[in-house]
PDB file of C-alpha atoms in Angstrom:
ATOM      1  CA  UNK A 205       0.000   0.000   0.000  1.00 97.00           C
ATOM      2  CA  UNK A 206       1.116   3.240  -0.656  1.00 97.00           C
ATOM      3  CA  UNK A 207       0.958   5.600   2.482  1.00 98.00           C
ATOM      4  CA  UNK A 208       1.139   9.585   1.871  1.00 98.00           C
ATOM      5  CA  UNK A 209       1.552  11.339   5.204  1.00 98.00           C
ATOM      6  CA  UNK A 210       0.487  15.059   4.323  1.00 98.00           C
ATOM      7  CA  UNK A 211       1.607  17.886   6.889  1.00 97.00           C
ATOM      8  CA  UNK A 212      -0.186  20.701   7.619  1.00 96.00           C
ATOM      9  CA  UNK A 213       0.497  24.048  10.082  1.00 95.00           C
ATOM     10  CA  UNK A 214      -1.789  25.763  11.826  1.00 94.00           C
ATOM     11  CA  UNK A 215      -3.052  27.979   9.448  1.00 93.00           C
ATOM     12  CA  UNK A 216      -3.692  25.680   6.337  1.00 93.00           C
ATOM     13  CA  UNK A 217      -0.092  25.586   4.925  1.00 95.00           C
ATOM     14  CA  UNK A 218       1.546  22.555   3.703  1.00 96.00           C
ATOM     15  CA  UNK A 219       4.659  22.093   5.351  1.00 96.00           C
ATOM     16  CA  UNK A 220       5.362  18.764   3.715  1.00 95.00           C
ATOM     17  CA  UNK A 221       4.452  15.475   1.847  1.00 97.00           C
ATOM     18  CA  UNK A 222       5.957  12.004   2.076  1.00 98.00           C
ATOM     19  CA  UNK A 223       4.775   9.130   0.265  1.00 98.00           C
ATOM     20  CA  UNK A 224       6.033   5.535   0.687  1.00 97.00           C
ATOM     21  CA  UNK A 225       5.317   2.070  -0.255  1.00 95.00           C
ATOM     22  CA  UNK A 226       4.275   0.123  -3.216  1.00 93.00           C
ATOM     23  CA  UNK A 227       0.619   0.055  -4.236  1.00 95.00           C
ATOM     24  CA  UNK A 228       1.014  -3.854  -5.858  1.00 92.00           C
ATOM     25  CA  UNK A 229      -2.623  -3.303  -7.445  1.00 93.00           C
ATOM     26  CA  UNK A 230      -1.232  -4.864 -10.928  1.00 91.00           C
ATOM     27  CA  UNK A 231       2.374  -6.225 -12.389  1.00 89.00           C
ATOM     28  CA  UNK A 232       5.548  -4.036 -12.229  1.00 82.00           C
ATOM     29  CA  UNK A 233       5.236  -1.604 -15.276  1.00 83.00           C
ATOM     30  CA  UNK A 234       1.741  -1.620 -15.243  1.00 89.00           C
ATOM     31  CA  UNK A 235       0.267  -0.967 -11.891  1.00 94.00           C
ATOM     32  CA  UNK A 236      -2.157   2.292 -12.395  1.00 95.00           C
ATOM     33  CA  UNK A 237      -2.080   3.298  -9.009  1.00 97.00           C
ATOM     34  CA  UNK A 238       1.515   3.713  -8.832  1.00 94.00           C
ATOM     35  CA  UNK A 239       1.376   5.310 -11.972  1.00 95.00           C
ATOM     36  CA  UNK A 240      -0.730   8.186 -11.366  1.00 97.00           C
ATOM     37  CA  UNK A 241       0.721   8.757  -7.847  1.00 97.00           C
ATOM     38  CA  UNK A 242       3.886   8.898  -9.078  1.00 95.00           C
ATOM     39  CA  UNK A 243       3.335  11.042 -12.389  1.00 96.00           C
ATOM     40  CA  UNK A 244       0.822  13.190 -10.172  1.00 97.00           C
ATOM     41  CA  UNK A 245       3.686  14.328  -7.305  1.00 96.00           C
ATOM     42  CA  UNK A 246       6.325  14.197  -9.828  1.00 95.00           C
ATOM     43  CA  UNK A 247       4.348  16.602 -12.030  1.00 97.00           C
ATOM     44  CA  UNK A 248       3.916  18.880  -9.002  1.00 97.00           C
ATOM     45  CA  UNK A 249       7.212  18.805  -8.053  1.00 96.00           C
ATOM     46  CA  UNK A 250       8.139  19.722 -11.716  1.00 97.00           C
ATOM     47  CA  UNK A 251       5.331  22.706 -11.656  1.00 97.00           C
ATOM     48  CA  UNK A 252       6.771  23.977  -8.432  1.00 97.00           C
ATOM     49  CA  UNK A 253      10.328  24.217  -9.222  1.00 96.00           C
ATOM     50  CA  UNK A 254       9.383  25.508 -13.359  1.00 97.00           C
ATOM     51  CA  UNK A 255       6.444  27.933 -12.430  1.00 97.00           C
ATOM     52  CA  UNK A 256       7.240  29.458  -8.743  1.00 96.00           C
ATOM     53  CA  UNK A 257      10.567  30.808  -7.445  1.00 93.00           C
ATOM     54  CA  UNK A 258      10.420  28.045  -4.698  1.00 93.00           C
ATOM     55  CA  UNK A 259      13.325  25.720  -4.706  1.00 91.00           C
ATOM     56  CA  UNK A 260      12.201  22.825  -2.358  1.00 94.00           C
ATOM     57  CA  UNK A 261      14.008  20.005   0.104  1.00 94.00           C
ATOM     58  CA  UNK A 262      13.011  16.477  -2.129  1.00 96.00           C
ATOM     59  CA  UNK A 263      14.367  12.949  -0.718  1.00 96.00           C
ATOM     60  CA  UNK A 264      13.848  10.270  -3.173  1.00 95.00           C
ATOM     61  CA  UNK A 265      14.473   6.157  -3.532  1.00 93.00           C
ATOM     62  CA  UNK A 266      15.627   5.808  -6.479  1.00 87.00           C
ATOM     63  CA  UNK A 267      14.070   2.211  -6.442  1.00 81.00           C
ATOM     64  CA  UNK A 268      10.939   3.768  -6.237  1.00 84.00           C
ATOM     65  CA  UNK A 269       8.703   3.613  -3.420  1.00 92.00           C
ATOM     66  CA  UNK A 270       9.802   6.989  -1.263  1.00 97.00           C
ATOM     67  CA  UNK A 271       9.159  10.561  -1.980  1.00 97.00           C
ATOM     68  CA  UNK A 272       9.126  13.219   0.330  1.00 98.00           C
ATOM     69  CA  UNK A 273       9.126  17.219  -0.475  1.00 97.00           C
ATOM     70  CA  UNK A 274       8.906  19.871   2.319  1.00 95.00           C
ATOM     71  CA  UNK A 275       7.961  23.540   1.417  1.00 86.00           C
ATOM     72  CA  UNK A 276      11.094  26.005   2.254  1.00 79.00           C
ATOM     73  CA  UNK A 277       9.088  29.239   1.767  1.00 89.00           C
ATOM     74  CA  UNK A 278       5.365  28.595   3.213  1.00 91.00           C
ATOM     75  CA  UNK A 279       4.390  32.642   2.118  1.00 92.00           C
ATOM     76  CA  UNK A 280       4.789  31.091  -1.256  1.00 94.00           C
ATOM     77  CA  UNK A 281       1.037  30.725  -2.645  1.00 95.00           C
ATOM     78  CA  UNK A 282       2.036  29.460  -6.111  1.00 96.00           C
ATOM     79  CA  UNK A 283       3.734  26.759  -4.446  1.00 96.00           C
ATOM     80  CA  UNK A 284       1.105  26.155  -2.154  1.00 96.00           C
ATOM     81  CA  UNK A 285      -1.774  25.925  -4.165  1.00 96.00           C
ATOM     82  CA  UNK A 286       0.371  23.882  -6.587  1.00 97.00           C
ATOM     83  CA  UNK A 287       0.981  21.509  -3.377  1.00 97.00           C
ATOM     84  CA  UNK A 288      -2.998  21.586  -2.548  1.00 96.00           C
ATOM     85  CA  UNK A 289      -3.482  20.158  -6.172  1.00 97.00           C
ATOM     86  CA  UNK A 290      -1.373  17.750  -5.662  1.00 97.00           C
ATOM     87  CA  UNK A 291      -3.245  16.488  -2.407  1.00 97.00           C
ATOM     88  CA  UNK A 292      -6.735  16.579  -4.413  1.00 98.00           C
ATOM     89  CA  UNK A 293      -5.386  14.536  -7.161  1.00 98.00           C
ATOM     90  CA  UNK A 294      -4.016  12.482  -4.705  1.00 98.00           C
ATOM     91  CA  UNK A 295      -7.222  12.150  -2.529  1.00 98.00           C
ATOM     92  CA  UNK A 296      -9.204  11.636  -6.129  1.00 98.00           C
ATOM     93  CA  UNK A 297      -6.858   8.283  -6.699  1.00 98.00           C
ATOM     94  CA  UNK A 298      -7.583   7.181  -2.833  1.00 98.00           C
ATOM     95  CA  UNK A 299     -11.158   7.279  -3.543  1.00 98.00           C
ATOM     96  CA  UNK A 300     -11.547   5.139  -6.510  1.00 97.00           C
ATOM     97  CA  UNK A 301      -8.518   3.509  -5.198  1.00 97.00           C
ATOM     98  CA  UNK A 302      -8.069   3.501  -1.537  1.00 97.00           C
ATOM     99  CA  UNK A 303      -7.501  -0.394  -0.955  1.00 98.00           C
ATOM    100  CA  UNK A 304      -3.840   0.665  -2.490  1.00 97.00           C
ATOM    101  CA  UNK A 305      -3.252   3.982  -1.565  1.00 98.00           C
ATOM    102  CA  UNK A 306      -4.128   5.927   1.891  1.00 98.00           C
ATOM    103  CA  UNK A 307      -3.830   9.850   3.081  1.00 98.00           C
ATOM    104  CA  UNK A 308      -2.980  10.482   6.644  1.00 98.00           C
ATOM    105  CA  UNK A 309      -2.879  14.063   8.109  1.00 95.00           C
ATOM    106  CA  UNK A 310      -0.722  15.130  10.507  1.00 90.00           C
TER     107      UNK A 310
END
């Protein structure tokens, strides 16, 4: 299962996303879930860094199955509402999806 632990201040912000695990819902190469999770936060990460002035802190695995990104500059609202997207499109895949893939808020 994939786990996405999604961190949140007081006032709305996200301060950071990690997502870990594997979602096993089909074959390697062709499991949807993992797909679209991982196109969907790698596509935000993309937008953030190409269409804000935000640079921010990303661990990866390189064998797939760990992502994390934390916000440097929470003021920034590009970034954040770029980072908001990313947790609907996320929380649209848990719906259809959520025997493979789970949101926790912290």
């Amino acid at each position: 299962m994939i786990n996405v632990d999604v961190s949140l201040n007081q006032e709305g912000q996200v301060t950071d996303i990690e997502m870990s695990g594997h979602a096993d819902s089909g074959e390697y190469g062709k499991d949807l879930v993992c797909a679209g999770a991982s196109a969907v936060v790698f596509g935000t990460t993309n937008a953030i860094i190409g269409l804000t002035d935000e640079s921010p802190d990303i661990d990866y695995s390189d064998d797939g199955g760990y992502f994390h990104i934390r916000s440097v500059n929470l003021e920034n609202e590009q970034a954040q509402i770029l980072l908001q997207g990313l947790i609907v499109s996320l929380k649209t895949i848990e719906e259809e999806y959520g025997q493979y893939i789970k949101l926790n808020y912290k």
